CSV table of C-alpha atoms in Angstrom, one decimal:
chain,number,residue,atom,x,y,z
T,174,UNK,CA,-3.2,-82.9,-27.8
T,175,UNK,CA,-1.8,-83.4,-31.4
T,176,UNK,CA,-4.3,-82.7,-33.3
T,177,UNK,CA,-5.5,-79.7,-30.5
T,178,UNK,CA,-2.5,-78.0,-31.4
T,179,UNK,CA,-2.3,-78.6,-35.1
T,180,UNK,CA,-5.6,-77.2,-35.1
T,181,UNK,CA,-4.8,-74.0,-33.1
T,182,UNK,CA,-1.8,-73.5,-35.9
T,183,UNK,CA,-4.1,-73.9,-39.1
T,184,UNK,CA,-7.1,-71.7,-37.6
T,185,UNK,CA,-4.1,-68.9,-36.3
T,186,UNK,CA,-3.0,-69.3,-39.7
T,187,UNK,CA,-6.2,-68.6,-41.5
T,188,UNK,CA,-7.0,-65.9,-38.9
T,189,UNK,CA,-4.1,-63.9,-40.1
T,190,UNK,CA,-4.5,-64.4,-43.7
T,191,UNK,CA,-7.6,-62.8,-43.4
T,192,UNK,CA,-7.0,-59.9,-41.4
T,193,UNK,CA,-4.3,-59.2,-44.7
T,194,UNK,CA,-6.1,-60.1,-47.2
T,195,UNK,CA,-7.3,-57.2,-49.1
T,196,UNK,CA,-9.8,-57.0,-51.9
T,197,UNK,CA,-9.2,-57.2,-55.3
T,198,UNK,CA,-8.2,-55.9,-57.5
T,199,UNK,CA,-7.1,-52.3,-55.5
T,200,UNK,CA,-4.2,-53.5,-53.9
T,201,UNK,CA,-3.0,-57.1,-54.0
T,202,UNK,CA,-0.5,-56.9,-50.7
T,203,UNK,CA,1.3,-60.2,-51.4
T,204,UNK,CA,-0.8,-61.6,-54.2
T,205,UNK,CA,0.2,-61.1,-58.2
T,206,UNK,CA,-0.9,-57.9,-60.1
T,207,UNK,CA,-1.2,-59.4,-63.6
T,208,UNK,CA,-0.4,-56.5,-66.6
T,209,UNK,CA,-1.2,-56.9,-70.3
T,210,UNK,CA,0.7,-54.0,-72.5
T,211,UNK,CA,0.0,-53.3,-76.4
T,212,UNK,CA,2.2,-51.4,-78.6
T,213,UNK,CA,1.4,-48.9,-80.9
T,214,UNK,CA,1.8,-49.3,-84.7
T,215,UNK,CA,-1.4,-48.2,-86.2
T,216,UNK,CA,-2.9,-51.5,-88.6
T,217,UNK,CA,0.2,-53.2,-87.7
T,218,UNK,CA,-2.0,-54.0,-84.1
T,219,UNK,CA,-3.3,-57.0,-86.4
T,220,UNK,CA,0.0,-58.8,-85.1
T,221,UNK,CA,-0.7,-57.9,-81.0
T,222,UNK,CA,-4.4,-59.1,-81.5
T,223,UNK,CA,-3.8,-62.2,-83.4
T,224,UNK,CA,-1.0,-63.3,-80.7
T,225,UNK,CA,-3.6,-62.4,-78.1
T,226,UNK,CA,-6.3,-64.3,-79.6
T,227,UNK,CA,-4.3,-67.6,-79.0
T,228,UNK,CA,-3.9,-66.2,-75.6
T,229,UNK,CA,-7.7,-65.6,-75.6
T,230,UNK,CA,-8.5,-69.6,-76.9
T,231,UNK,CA,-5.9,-70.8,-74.3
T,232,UNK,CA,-8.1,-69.4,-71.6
T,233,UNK,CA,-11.1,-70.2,-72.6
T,234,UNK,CA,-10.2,-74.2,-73.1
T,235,UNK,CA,-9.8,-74.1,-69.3
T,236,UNK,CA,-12.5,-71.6,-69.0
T,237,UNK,CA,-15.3,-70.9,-71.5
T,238,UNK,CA,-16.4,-67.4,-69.9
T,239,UNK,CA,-13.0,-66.1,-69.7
T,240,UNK,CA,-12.4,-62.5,-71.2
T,241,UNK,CA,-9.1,-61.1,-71.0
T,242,UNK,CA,-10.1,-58.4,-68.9
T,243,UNK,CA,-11.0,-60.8,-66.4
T,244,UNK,CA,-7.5,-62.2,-66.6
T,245,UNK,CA,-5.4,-58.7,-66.4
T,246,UNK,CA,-5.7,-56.3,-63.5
T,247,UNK,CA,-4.2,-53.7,-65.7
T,248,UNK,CA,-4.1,-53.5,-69.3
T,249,UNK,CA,-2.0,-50.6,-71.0
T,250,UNK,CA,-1.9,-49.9,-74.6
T,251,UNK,CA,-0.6,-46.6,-76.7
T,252,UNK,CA,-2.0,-45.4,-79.7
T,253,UNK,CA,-3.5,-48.7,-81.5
T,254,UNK,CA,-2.4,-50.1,-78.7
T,255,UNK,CA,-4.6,-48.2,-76.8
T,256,UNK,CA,-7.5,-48.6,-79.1
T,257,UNK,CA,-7.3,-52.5,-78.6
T,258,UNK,CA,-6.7,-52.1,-74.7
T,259,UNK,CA,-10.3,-50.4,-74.3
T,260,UNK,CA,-11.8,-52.9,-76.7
T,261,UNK,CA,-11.0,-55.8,-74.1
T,262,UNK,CA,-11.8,-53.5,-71.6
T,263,UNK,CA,-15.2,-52.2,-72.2
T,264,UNK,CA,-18.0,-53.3,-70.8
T,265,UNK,CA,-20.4,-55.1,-73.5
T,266,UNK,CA,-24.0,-52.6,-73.6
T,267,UNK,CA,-25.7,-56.6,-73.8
T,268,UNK,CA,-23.8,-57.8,-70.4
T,269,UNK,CA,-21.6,-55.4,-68.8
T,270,UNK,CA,-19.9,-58.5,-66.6
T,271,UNK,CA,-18.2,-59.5,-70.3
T,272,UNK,CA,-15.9,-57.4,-72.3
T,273,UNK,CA,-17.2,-56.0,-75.5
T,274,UNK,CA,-14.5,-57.2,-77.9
T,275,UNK,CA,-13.0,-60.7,-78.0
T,276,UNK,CA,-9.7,-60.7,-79.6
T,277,UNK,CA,-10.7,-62.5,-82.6
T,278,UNK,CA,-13.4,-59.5,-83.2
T,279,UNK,CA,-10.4,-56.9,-82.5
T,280,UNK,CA,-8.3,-58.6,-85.6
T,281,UNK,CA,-11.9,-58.5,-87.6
T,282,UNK,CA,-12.1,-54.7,-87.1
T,283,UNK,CA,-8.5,-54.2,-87.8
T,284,UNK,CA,-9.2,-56.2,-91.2
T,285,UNK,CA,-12.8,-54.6,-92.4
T,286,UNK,CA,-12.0,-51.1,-91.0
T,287,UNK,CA,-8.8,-50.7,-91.3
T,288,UNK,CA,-9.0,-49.5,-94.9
T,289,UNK,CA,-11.3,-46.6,-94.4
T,290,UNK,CA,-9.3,-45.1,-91.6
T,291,UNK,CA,-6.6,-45.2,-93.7
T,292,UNK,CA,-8.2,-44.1,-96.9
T,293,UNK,CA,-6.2,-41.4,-98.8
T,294,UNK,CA,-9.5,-40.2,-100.4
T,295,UNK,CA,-10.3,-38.6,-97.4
T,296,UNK,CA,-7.1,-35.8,-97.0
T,297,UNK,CA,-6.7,-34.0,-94.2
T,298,UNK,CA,-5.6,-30.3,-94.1
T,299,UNK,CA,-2.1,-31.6,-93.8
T,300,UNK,CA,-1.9,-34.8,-92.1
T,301,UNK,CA,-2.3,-37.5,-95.1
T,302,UNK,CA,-6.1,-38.5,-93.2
T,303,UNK,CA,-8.7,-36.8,-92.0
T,304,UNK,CA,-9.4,-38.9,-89.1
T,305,UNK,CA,-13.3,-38.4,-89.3
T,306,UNK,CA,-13.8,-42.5,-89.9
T,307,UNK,CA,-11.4,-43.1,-86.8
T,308,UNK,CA,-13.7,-40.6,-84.7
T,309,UNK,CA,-16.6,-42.0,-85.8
T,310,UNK,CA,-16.0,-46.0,-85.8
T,311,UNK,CA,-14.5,-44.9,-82.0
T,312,UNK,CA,-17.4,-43.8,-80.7
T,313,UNK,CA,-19.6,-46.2,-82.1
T,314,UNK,CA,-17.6,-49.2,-80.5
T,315,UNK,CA,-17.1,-47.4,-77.5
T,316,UNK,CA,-20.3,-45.8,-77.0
T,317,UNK,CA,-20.5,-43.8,-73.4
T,318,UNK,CA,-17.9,-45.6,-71.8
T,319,UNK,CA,-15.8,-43.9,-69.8
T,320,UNK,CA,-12.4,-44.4,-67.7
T,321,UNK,CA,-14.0,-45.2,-64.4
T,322,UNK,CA,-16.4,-47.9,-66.0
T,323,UNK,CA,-14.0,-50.1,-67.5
T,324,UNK,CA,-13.8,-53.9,-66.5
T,325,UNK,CA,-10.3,-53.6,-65.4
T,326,UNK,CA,-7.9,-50.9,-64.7
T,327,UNK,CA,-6.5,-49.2,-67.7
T,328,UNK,CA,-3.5,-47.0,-69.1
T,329,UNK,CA,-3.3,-44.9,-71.7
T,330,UNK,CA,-0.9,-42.8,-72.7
T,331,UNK,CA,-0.9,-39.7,-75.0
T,332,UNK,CA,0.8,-36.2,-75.2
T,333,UNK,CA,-0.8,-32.9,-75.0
T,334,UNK,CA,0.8,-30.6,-78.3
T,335,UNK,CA,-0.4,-27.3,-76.2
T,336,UNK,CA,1.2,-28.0,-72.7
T,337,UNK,CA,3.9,-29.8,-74.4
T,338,UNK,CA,3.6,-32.7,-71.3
T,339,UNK,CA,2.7,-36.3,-71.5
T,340,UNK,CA,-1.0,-37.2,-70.2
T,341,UNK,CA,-1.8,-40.7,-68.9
T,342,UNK,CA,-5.5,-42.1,-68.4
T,343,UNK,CA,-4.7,-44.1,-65.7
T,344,UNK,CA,-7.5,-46.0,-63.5
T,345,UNK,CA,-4.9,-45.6,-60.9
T,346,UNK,CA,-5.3,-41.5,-60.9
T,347,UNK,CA,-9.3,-41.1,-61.4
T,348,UNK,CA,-9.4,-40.3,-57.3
T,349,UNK,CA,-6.3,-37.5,-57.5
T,350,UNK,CA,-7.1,-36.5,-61.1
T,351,UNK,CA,-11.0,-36.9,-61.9
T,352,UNK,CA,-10.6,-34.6,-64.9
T,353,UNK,CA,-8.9,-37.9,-66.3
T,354,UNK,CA,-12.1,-39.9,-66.3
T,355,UNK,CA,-12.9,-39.1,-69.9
T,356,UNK,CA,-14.9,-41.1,-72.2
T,357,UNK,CA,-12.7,-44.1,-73.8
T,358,UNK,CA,-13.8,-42.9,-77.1
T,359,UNK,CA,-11.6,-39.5,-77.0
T,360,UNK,CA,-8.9,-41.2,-75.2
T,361,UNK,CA,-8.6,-43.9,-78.2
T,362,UNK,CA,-8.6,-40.7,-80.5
T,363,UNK,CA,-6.2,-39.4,-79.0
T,364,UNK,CA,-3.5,-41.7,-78.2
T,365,UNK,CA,-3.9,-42.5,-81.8
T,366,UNK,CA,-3.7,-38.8,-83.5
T,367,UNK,CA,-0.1,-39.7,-85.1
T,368,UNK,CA,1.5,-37.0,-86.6
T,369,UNK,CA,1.5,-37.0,-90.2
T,370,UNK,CA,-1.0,-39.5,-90.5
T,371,UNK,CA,-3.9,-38.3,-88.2
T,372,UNK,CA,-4.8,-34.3,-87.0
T,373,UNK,CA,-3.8,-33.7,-82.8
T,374,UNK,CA,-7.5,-34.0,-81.2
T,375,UNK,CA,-9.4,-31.8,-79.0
T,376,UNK,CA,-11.7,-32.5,-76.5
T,377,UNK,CA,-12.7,-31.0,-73.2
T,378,UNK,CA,-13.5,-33.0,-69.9
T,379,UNK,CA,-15.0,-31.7,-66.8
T,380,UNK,CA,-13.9,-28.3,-67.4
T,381,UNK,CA,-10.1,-29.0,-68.7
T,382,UNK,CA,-9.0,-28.5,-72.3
T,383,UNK,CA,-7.1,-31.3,-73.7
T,384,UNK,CA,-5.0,-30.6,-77.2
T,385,UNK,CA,-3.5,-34.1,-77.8
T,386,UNK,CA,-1.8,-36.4,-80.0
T,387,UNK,CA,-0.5,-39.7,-80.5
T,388,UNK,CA,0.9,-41.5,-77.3
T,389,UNK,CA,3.5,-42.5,-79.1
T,390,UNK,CA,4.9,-39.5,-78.5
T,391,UNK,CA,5.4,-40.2,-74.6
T,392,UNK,CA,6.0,-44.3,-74.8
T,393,UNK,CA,5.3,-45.8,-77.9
T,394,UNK,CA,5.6,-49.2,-75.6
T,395,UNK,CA,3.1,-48.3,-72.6
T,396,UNK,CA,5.1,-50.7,-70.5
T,397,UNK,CA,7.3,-48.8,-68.7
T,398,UNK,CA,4.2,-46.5,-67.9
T,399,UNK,CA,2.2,-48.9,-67.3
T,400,UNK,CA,4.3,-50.8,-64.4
T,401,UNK,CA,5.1,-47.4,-62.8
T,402,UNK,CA,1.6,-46.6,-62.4
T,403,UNK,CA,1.4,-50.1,-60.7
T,404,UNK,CA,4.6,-49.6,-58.7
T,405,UNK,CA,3.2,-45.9,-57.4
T,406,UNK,CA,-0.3,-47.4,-56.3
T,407,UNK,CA,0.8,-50.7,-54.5
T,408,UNK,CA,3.2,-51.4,-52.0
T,409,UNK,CA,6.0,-54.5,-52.8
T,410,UNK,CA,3.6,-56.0,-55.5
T,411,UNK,CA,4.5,-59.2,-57.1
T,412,UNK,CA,4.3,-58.8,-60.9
T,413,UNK,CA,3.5,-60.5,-63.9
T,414,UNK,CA,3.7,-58.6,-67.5
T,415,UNK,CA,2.8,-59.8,-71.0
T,416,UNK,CA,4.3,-57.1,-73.3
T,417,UNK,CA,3.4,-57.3,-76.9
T,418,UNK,CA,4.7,-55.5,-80.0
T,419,UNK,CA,3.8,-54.7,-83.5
T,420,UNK,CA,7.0,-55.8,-84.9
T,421,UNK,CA,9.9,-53.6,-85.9
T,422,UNK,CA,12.7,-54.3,-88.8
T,423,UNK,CA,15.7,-55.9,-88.0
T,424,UNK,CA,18.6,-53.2,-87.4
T,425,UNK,CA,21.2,-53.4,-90.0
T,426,UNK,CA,24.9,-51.5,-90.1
T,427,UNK,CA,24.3,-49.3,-92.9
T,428,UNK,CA,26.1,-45.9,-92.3
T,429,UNK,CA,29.3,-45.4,-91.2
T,430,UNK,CA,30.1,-42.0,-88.9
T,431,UNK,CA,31.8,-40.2,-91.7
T,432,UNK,CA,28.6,-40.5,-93.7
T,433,UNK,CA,26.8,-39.4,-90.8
T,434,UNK,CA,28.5,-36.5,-90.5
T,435,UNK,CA,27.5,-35.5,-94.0
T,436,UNK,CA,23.8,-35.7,-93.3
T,437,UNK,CA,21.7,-32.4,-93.2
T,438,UNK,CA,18.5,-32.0,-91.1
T,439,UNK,CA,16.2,-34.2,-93.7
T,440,UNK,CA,18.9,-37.0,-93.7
T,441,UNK,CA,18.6,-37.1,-89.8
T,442,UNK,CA,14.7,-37.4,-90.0
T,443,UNK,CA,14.5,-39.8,-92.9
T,444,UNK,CA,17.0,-42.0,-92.2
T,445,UNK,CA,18.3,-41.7,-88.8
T,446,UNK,CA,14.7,-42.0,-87.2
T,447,UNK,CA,15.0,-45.6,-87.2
T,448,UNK,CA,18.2,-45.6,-85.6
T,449,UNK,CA,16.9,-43.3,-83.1
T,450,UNK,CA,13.8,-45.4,-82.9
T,451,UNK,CA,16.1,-48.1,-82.0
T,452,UNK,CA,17.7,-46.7,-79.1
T,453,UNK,CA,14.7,-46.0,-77.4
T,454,UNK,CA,13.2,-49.3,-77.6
T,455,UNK,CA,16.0,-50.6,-76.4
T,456,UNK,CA,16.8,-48.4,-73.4
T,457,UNK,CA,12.8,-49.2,-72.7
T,458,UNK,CA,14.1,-53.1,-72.7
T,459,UNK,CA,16.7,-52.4,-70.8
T,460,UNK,CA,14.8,-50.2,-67.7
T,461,UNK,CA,12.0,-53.2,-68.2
T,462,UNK,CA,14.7,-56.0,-67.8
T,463,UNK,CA,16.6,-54.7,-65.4
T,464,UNK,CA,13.6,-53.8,-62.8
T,465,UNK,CA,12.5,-57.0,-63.3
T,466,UNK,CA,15.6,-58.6,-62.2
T,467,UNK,CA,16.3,-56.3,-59.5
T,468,UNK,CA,12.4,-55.6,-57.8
T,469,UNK,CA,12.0,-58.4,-56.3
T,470,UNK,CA,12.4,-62.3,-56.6
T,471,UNK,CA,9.0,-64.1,-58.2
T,472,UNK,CA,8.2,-61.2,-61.1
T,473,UNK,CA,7.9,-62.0,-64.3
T,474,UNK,CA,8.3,-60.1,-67.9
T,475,UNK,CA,7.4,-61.7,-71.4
T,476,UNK,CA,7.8,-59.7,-74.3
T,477,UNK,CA,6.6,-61.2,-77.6
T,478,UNK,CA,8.0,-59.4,-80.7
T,479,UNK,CA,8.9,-59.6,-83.9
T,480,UNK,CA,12.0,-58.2,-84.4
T,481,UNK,CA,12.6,-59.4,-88.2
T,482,UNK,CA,9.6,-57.7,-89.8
T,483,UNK,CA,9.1,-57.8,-93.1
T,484,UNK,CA,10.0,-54.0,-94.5
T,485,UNK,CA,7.2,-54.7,-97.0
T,486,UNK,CA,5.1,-54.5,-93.6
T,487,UNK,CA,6.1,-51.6,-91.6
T,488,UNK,CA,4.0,-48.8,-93.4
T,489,UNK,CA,1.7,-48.3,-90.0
T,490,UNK,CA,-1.3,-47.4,-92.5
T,491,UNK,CA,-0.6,-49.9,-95.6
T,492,UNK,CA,-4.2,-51.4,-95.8
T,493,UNK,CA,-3.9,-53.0,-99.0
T,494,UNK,CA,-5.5,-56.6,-98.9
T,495,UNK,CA,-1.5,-57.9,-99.6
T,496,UNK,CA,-0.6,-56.4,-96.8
T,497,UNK,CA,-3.4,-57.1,-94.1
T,498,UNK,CA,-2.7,-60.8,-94.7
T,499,UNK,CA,0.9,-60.4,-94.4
T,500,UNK,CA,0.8,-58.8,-91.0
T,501,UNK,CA,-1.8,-61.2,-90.1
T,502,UNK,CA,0.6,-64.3,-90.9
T,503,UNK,CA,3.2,-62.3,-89.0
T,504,UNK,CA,1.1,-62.7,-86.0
T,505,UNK,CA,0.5,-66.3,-86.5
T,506,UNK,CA,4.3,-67.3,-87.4
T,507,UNK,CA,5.7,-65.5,-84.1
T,508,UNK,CA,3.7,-67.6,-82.0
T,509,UNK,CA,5.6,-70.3,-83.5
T,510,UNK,CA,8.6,-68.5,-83.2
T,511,UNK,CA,11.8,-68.9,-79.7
T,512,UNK,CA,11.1,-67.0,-76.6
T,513,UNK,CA,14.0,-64.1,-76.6
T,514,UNK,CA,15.4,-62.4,-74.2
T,515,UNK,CA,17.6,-58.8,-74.6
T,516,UNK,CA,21.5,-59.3,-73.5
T,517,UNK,CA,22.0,-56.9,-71.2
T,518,UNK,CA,25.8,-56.4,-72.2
T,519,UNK,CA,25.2,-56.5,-76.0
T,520,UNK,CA,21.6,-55.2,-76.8
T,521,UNK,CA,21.1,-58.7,-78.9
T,522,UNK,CA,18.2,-60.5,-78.6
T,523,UNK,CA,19.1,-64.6,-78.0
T,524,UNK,CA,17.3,-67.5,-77.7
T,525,UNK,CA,15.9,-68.0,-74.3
T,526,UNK,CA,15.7,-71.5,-74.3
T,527,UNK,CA,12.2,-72.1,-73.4
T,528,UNK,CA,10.5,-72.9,-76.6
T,529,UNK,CA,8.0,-71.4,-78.5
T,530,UNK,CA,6.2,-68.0,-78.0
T,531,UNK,CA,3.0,-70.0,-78.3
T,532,UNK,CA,4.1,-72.7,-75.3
T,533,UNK,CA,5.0,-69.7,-73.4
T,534,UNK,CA,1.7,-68.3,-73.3
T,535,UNK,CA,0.4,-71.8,-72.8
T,536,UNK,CA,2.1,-71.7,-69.6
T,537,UNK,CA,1.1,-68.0,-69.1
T,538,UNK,CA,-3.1,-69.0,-69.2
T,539,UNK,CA,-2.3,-72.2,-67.3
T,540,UNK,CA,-0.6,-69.6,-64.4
T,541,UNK,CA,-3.3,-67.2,-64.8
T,542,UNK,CA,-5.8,-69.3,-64.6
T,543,UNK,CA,-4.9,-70.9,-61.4
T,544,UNK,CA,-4.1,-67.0,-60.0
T,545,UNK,CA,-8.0,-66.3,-61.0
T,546,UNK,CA,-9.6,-69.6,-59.4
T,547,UNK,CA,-7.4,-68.9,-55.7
T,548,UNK,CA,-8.9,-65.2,-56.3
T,549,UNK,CA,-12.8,-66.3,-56.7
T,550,UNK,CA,-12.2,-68.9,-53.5
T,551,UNK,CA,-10.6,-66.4,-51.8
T,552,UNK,CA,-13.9,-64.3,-51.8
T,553,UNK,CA,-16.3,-66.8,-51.4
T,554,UNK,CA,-13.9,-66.7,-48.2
T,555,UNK,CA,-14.5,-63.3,-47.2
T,556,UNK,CA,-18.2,-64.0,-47.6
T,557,UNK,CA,-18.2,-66.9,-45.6
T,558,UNK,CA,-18.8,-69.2,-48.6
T,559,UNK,CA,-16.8,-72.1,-47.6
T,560,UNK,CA,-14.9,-74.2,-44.6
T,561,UNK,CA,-11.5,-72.8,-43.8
T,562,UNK,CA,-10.1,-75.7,-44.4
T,563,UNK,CA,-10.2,-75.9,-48.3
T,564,UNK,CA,-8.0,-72.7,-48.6
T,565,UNK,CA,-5.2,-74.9,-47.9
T,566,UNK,CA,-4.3,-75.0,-51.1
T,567,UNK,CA,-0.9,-76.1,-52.6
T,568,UNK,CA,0.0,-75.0,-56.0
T,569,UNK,CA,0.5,-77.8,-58.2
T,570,UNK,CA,3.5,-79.2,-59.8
T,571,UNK,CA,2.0,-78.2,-63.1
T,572,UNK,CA,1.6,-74.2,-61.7
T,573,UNK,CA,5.3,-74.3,-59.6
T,574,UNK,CA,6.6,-75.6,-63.4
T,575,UNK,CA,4.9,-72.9,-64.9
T,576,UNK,CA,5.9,-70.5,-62.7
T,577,UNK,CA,9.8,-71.7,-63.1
T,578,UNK,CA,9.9,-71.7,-66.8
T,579,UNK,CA,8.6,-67.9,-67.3
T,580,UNK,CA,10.5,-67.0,-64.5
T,581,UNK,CA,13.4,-67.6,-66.4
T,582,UNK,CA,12.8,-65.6,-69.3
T,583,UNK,CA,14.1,-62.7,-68.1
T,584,UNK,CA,15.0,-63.7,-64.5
């Protein structure tokens, strides 16, 4: 009668998990959404790609097929950020089941390209470059692809100079907003038309006029963006977010408010900007920090940055072969660089105790790797591919360990 009854339980059990079950990755109802976000920062994306190409190797030690793509249910990325989130997420014209860029070929273009995007011997007709090698090297990575056809959901944001209103290409809108479903190539252009640097972009989609330019505009760190557009298409979603930045000075007293009160309109613009620019980024910490301790129990936010840039290394289009390797050694050393997390009383970044940014995304792969393997049993499930027995499955200490540890980087 035991064993009657514990059978009766188990099968109940499974019954119900599949009648809520739904598939992925639409709506997860009780299972993780896992988010990827990229900075902007023009070359300075060499540091994002190089942290995600450890990221990358992690994943494919435990499994040699592994894309990233296949790994995130949403990437966002602005401006280069944005270039390198449709990179990973772009079906490859040889397979379209694999991504077209692997990490390690994103920190190639950055280094081989890079130099005639930026190339001051092709002006513009006021911004410092003409764009037309960006345009072109876009479409020629990118091909056709559009919006709709990526391997994962994806969002971009940008700014539209003629309505004067952020725009986000968001997988999540293509059904409200089909006029979104552009090709990746003009959405990469535009998130990346910085002022100064790059001329605003115009392109027309399926009968709409878009005038835009650099998403930095709207969020030059897509994560806040991103996570909403997560939070407005699923219901009580648990969460887990890599966030990644393409490292910003350390913030220094310098002026005092007498001094301050001296400056004219340029002094505001030349040297305030950076202590505006550090405001913003961290109120954006602060929303992202505080949502993540106040959602719900179980999400998780990692943000990898380094904070203690080298000023010879901020110039967004310095392509010099100096400074290519220098931002490419920034990338390696912050792996090897402590976890931080943002004091929510202060606005100091501490140590978090946890070790290394590279053990942290150690842990990271091993927890997305298990969340991918329950997914792929979990449809062989749905199409009857195995007993229901074996989805009994207990996380192991390993995952719960894993789990615990990130959990506590900002939680």
């Amino acid at each position: 009668m035991a064993h009657l009854l514990l059978f009766v339980l188990v099968f109940a059990a499974q019954l119900i998990a599949g009648f809520s079950t739904q598939k992925l990755p639409t709506s997860h109802s009780g299972s993780m959404i896992t988010i990827l976000s990229i900075d902007g920062g023009g070359i300075k994306g060499i540091i994002p790609a190089t942290v995600l190409n450890y990221l990358d190797k992690a994943l494919k030690a435990k499994d040699p097929n592994a894309d990233l793509a296949h790994y995130f249910d949403v990437i966002g990325g602005t401006s280069t950020g944005g270039l390198i989130t449709a990179m990973l997420a772009a079906p490859s014209p040889d397979d379209p089941s694999r991504a077209a860029f692997t990490p390690a070929q994103i920190v190639d273009f950055y280094v081989e390209d890079g130099p005639h995007i930026f190339n001051t011997s092709n002006p513009g007709d006021g911004p410092i470059f003409d764009g037309q090698y960006l345009h072109n090297i876009t479409r020629e990575l990118l091909k056709d692809t559009r919006l709709n056809q990526t391997l994962t959901k994806v969002v971009i944001p940008t700014f539209d100079l003629k309505r004067q209103k952020p725009v986000i290409f968001s997988s999540y809108k293509l059904e409200s907003a089909p006029y979104l479903n552009a090709l990746l190539s003009d959405i990469c252009i535009s998130t990346s038309a910085a002022p100064v640097y790059l001329p605003p972009y115009y392109f027309v989609n399926d009968g709409v006029e878009f005038n835009m330019i650099d998403g930095g505009a709207a969020a030059g760190n897509p994560t806040q963006a991103t996570v909403s557009e997560v939070l407005q298409h699923n219901k009580y979603p648990k969460i887990l977010v890599l966030s990644l930045g393409t490292g910003t000075t350390k913030i220094e007293e310098i002026y005092d408010v007498q001094m301050a009160a001296t400056w004219n309109l340029l002094d505001w613009i030349t040297k305030g900007i950076g202590l505006l620019g550090g405001g913003s980024t961290a109120m954006t910490e602060l929303y992202l920090a505080s949502l993540f301790l106040g959602f719900q129990p179980g999400n998780t936010y990692l943000r990898i940055e380094e904070y203690n840039l080298d000023p010879a290394f901020t110039d967004m289009a310095n392509v010099t072969k100096e400074n290519l390797k220098g931002l490419s050694d920034t990338g390696i050393n912050l792996l090897k660089e402590k976890v931080v997390r943002m004091n929510l009383d202060t606005f100091n970044f501490e140590d978090a105790g946890e070790g290394t940014n590279a053990e942290a995304l150690d842990r990271l792969a091993e927890i997305l790797y298990e969340e991918r393997q329950d997914r792929l049993k979990r449809k062989s499930t749905e199409r009857g591919g195995r007993p229901f027995l074996e989805t009994l499955r207990v996380p192991s200490d390993k995952t719960l360990a894993n789990w615990a540890f990130l959990n506590n980087i900002f939680i």
